[in-house]
Short mmCIF file of C-alpha atoms in Angstrom, two decimals:
data_model
loop_
_atom_site.label_atom_id
_atom_site.label_comp_id
_atom_site.label_asym_id
_atom_site.label_seq_id
_atom_site.Cartn_x
_atom_site.Cartn_y
_atom_site.Cartn_z
CA ALA A 349 -23.27 2.33 -4.74
CA GLN A 350 -20.26 -0.92 -4.05
CA SER A 351 -19.11 -2.42 -1.63
CA VAL A 352 -16.47 -5.55 -0.55
CA THR A 353 -16.59 -8.09 1.80
CA GLN A 354 -13.06 -10.19 2.24
CA LEU A 355 -13.99 -12.87 4.91
CA GLY A 356 -11.50 -13.70 6.75
CA SER A 357 -9.20 -11.06 7.81
CA HIS A 358 -6.16 -14.32 8.44
CA VAL A 359 -5.64 -16.86 6.93
CA SER A 360 -2.61 -19.35 7.42
CA VAL A 361 -1.44 -22.12 5.49
CA SER A 362 1.46 -24.19 5.02
CA GLU A 363 4.08 -23.56 2.42
CA GLY A 364 3.08 -25.70 -0.75
CA ALA A 365 -0.81 -26.06 0.06
CA LEU A 366 -3.59 -24.46 -1.63
CA VAL A 367 -3.96 -20.40 -0.65
CA LEU A 368 -8.27 -19.23 -0.70
CA LEU A 369 -8.55 -15.73 -0.21
CA ARG A 370 -12.41 -15.16 -0.08
CA CYS A 371 -14.48 -11.86 -1.49
CA ASN A 372 -17.96 -11.01 -2.06
CA TYR A 373 -19.42 -7.70 -3.88
CA SER A 374 -22.14 -5.40 -4.12
CA SER A 375 -22.04 -3.25 -6.89
CA SER A 376 -24.96 -1.50 -8.88
CA VAL A 377 -23.71 -1.86 -12.11
CA PRO A 378 -21.30 -4.43 -13.70
CA PRO A 379 -18.72 -4.80 -11.62
CA TYR A 380 -15.10 -4.47 -12.39
CA LEU A 381 -12.67 -6.72 -9.73
CA PHE A 382 -9.40 -6.50 -8.40
CA TRP A 383 -7.10 -8.51 -6.29
CA TYR A 384 -3.93 -6.49 -4.97
CA VAL A 385 -1.29 -7.56 -2.70
CA GLN A 386 0.45 -5.20 -0.67
CA TYR A 387 3.96 -6.03 1.50
CA PRO A 388 4.94 -4.13 4.52
CA ASN A 389 5.34 0.02 4.03
CA GLN A 390 4.96 -0.59 0.21
CA GLY A 391 2.08 -0.26 -2.60
CA LEU A 392 -0.14 -1.86 -4.14
CA GLN A 393 0.56 -4.27 -7.14
CA LEU A 394 -2.17 -5.57 -9.23
CA LEU A 395 -2.40 -9.25 -8.71
CA LEU A 396 -5.39 -9.53 -11.12
CA LYS A 397 -8.08 -7.92 -12.74
CA TYR A 398 -11.84 -9.04 -13.94
CA THR A 399 -13.52 -6.30 -16.31
CA THR A 400 -15.19 -8.62 -19.16
CA GLY A 401 -14.99 -11.71 -20.98
CA ALA A 402 -13.75 -14.91 -19.32
CA THR A 403 -15.06 -15.85 -15.62
CA LEU A 404 -11.70 -17.38 -14.95
CA VAL A 405 -8.63 -14.47 -14.92
CA LYS A 406 -5.23 -15.74 -14.61
CA GLY A 407 -3.04 -12.88 -12.63
CA ILE A 408 0.94 -13.14 -11.73
CA ASN A 409 2.41 -15.30 -9.30
CA GLY A 410 0.61 -18.40 -9.74
CA PHE A 411 -3.06 -16.63 -8.54
CA GLU A 412 -6.05 -16.94 -10.36
CA ALA A 413 -9.70 -16.10 -9.22
CA GLU A 414 -13.01 -16.81 -11.34
CA PHE A 415 -15.55 -13.86 -11.22
CA LYS A 416 -19.42 -15.84 -9.97
CA LYS A 417 -21.95 -13.63 -11.12
CA SER A 418 -24.57 -15.41 -8.92
CA GLU A 419 -22.47 -15.58 -5.86
CA THR A 420 -21.15 -12.44 -6.00
CA SER A 421 -17.94 -13.61 -5.27
CA PHE A 422 -14.36 -12.84 -6.64
CA HIS A 423 -12.53 -15.21 -4.87
CA LEU A 424 -8.72 -15.81 -5.07
CA THR A 425 -6.56 -19.36 -5.67
CA LYS A 426 -3.36 -20.32 -5.79
CA PRO A 427 -2.52 -24.21 -5.55
CA SER A 428 0.52 -23.87 -3.71
CA ALA A 429 1.47 -21.18 -1.26
CA HIS A 430 5.18 -20.13 -1.37
CA MET A 431 6.68 -18.15 1.61
CA SER A 432 6.98 -14.59 -0.65
CA ASP A 433 3.20 -15.06 -0.42
CA ALA A 434 2.91 -13.95 2.79
CA ALA A 435 1.47 -10.26 2.66
CA GLU A 436 -1.88 -8.30 2.87
CA TYR A 437 -4.11 -9.32 -0.03
CA PHE A 438 -7.23 -6.72 -0.95
CA CYS A 439 -9.99 -7.39 -3.51
CA ALA A 440 -11.62 -3.99 -4.85
CA VAL A 441 -14.16 -3.37 -7.16
CA HIS A 442 -13.84 -0.51 -9.34
CA ASN A 443 -16.28 1.53 -10.84
CA ALA A 444 -16.51 5.40 -12.18
CA GLY A 445 -12.73 5.82 -11.84
CA LYS A 446 -13.19 4.82 -8.07
CA SER A 447 -11.79 1.87 -6.13
CA THR A 448 -13.66 0.56 -3.35
CA PHE A 449 -12.08 -2.02 -1.16
CA GLY A 450 -12.04 -4.84 1.38
CA ASP A 451 -10.50 -4.73 4.97
CA GLY A 452 -7.86 -7.23 3.49
CA THR A 453 -6.87 -10.42 4.41
CA THR A 454 -3.70 -11.23 5.82
CA LEU A 455 -1.97 -14.01 4.57
CA THR A 456 1.01 -16.27 6.60
CA VAL A 457 2.84 -18.59 5.10
CA LYS A 458 3.94 -21.40 7.53
CA PRO A 459 7.35 -23.60 6.54
CA GLY B 1467 0.24 -0.53 -18.56
CA ALA B 1468 0.39 3.20 -17.15
CA VAL B 1469 2.49 4.31 -14.80
CA VAL B 1470 1.57 6.38 -11.68
CA SER B 1471 3.88 8.31 -9.21
CA GLN B 1472 3.81 9.50 -6.41
CA HIS B 1473 6.36 11.41 -4.22
CA PRO B 1474 8.05 11.95 -1.90
CA SER B 1475 7.74 8.11 -0.82
CA ARG B 1476 8.78 8.82 2.33
CA VAL B 1477 8.15 12.08 4.56
CA ILE B 1478 8.62 13.22 8.14
CA CYS B 1479 7.48 16.52 9.89
CA LYS B 1480 6.80 18.71 12.63
CA SER B 1481 4.02 18.96 13.65
CA GLY B 1482 1.72 22.14 12.90
CA THR B 1483 3.73 22.01 9.64
CA SER B 1484 2.29 21.47 6.15
CA VAL B 1485 3.68 18.94 3.30
CA LYS B 1486 2.79 18.09 0.01
CA ILE B 1487 2.39 14.96 -1.45
CA GLU B 1488 2.74 14.87 -5.38
CA CYS B 1489 0.95 12.27 -8.03
CA ARG B 1490 2.25 11.86 -12.01
CA SER B 1491 0.38 10.02 -14.26
CA LEU B 1492 3.77 9.76 -16.39
CA ASP B 1493 2.78 8.32 -19.82
CA PHE B 1494 -1.11 8.93 -20.17
CA GLN B 1495 -3.34 11.80 -19.28
CA ALA B 1496 -5.76 11.80 -16.41
CA THR B 1497 -8.74 13.62 -15.81
CA THR B 1498 -9.93 12.12 -12.32
CA MET B 1499 -7.00 11.37 -9.82
CA PHE B 1500 -8.08 9.54 -6.07
CA TRP B 1501 -6.33 10.16 -3.11
CA TYR B 1502 -6.49 7.28 -0.18
CA ARG B 1503 -5.50 7.34 3.12
CA GLN B 1504 -4.49 3.78 4.76
CA PHE B 1505 -4.42 3.71 8.18
CA PRO B 1506 -1.75 0.89 9.71
CA LYS B 1507 -3.43 -2.90 9.12
CA GLN B 1508 -6.52 -0.51 7.83
CA SER B 1509 -7.83 -1.27 4.27
CA LEU B 1510 -7.92 1.95 1.81
CA MET B 1511 -10.03 4.58 2.27
CA LEU B 1512 -11.02 7.50 -0.35
CA MET B 1513 -10.87 10.68 1.41
CA ALA B 1514 -11.25 12.57 -2.39
CA THR B 1515 -11.86 12.67 -5.95
CA SER B 1516 -9.72 15.74 -7.67
CA ASN B 1517 -10.84 16.89 -11.18
CA GLU B 1518 -8.58 18.06 -13.82
CA GLY B 1519 -9.04 22.49 -13.57
CA SER B 1520 -12.03 22.23 -11.04
CA LYS B 1521 -12.54 22.19 -7.30
CA ALA B 1522 -11.89 18.17 -5.59
CA THR B 1523 -15.01 16.35 -4.28
CA TYR B 1524 -14.46 15.11 -0.72
CA GLU B 1525 -15.48 12.07 1.05
CA GLN B 1526 -17.30 12.38 4.37
CA GLY B 1527 -15.62 13.69 7.50
CA VAL B 1528 -12.81 14.59 5.01
CA GLU B 1529 -12.00 18.48 6.04
CA LYS B 1530 -11.43 19.88 2.92
CA ASP B 1531 -9.55 22.22 4.46
CA LYS B 1532 -7.22 20.55 6.07
CA PHE B 1533 -6.51 18.56 3.36
CA LEU B 1534 -5.74 20.58 -0.13
CA ILE B 1535 -6.02 19.25 -3.43
CA ASN B 1536 -5.04 21.01 -6.53
CA HIS B 1537 -5.47 19.38 -9.81
CA ALA B 1538 -4.04 21.93 -11.68
CA SER B 1539 -2.64 19.49 -15.14
CA LEU B 1540 -4.19 16.30 -16.29
CA THR B 1541 -0.56 14.93 -14.87
CA LEU B 1542 -0.44 16.18 -11.68
CA SER B 1543 -2.31 16.30 -8.57
CA THR B 1544 -1.20 17.23 -5.06
CA LEU B 1545 -2.11 16.75 -1.96
CA THR B 1546 -0.87 19.36 0.68
CA VAL B 1547 -1.62 18.19 4.24
CA THR B 1548 -2.05 21.43 6.36
CA SER B 1549 -1.10 21.93 10.16
CA ALA B 1550 0.10 18.57 10.21
CA HIS B 1551 -0.30 16.34 13.73
CA PRO B 1552 0.33 12.81 14.81
CA GLU B 1553 -2.88 11.38 14.12
CA ASP B 1554 -2.74 12.31 10.26
CA SER B 1555 0.67 10.16 10.35
CA SER B 1556 -0.03 7.71 7.33
CA PHE B 1557 0.27 6.03 4.45
CA TYR B 1558 -1.33 8.12 1.43
CA ILE B 1559 -2.07 6.56 -1.83
CA CYS B 1560 -2.88 7.91 -5.25
CA SER B 1561 -4.75 6.17 -8.24
CA ALA B 1562 -5.63 7.62 -11.55
CA THR B 1563 -7.77 6.82 -14.17
CA LYS B 1564 -6.86 7.35 -17.82
CA ALA B 1565 -8.64 10.36 -19.67
CA ARG B 1566 -11.57 10.11 -22.44
CA ASP B 1567 -11.44 6.24 -22.46
CA GLY B 1568 -15.60 5.90 -22.29
CA ARG B 1569 -15.60 3.98 -19.16
CA ASP B 1570 -12.20 3.40 -17.39
CA THR B 1571 -12.23 0.14 -16.38
CA GLU B 1572 -9.09 -0.08 -14.17
CA ALA B 1573 -7.07 2.52 -11.60
CA PHE B 1574 -3.42 2.70 -11.27
CA PHE B 1575 -2.00 3.39 -8.32
CA GLY B 1576 0.97 5.24 -7.47
CA GLN B 1577 3.88 3.37 -4.82
CA GLY B 1578 2.21 5.60 -1.55
CA THR B 1579 3.27 8.01 0.71
CA ARG B 1580 4.08 7.95 4.46
CA LEU B 1581 3.76 10.65 6.39
CA THR B 1582 5.06 10.18 9.87
CA VAL B 1583 4.19 13.87 12.10
CA VAL B 1584 5.96 14.26 15.08
#
């Protein structure tokens, strides 16, 4: 069984500030972890993924995430928020083809 | 990467009619495809797992007679919403994993279909 918990359904930051979106997971096997971004009325866009190897993974648009097994976490960060980062973000764990998603975090970026 | 195409991207239908949504893997073979539903302001929920050449496996609470899934080839799965009602209005997204890659590490998602039943 696998599950994902995203802490904070809404996160608001000022433009230029640090973005931190939290994700904790539960998985019975070594997890494959993903972050996706979804803009209104659009599909999912893959930001980054962790499968094996380096625990700090870099993705598109300046995002990165660190896999911490001891904390069962995979938090998403970006050093400096941009207005275009405002969207819905989903953390997901993947196993045997199935993806289990967190409830999502809405990121708002204030000018 | 791998590309999954979903069609149509938007569809409006009358209550009581049926709607078919296609999910195609364009540059790889997918023995398994997955169908998700996303209600407004909510997360994606798995509806069913579609296996090529066999019956789909539905998640608990999903009506298999209402959401017909066919996976006739290694590159195409279809979801048919039968006798659609306004409460079926939602965003439907498919995903596919590559065939015979051992333990697959990633699912590739289609761009989704916005279904509105009026």
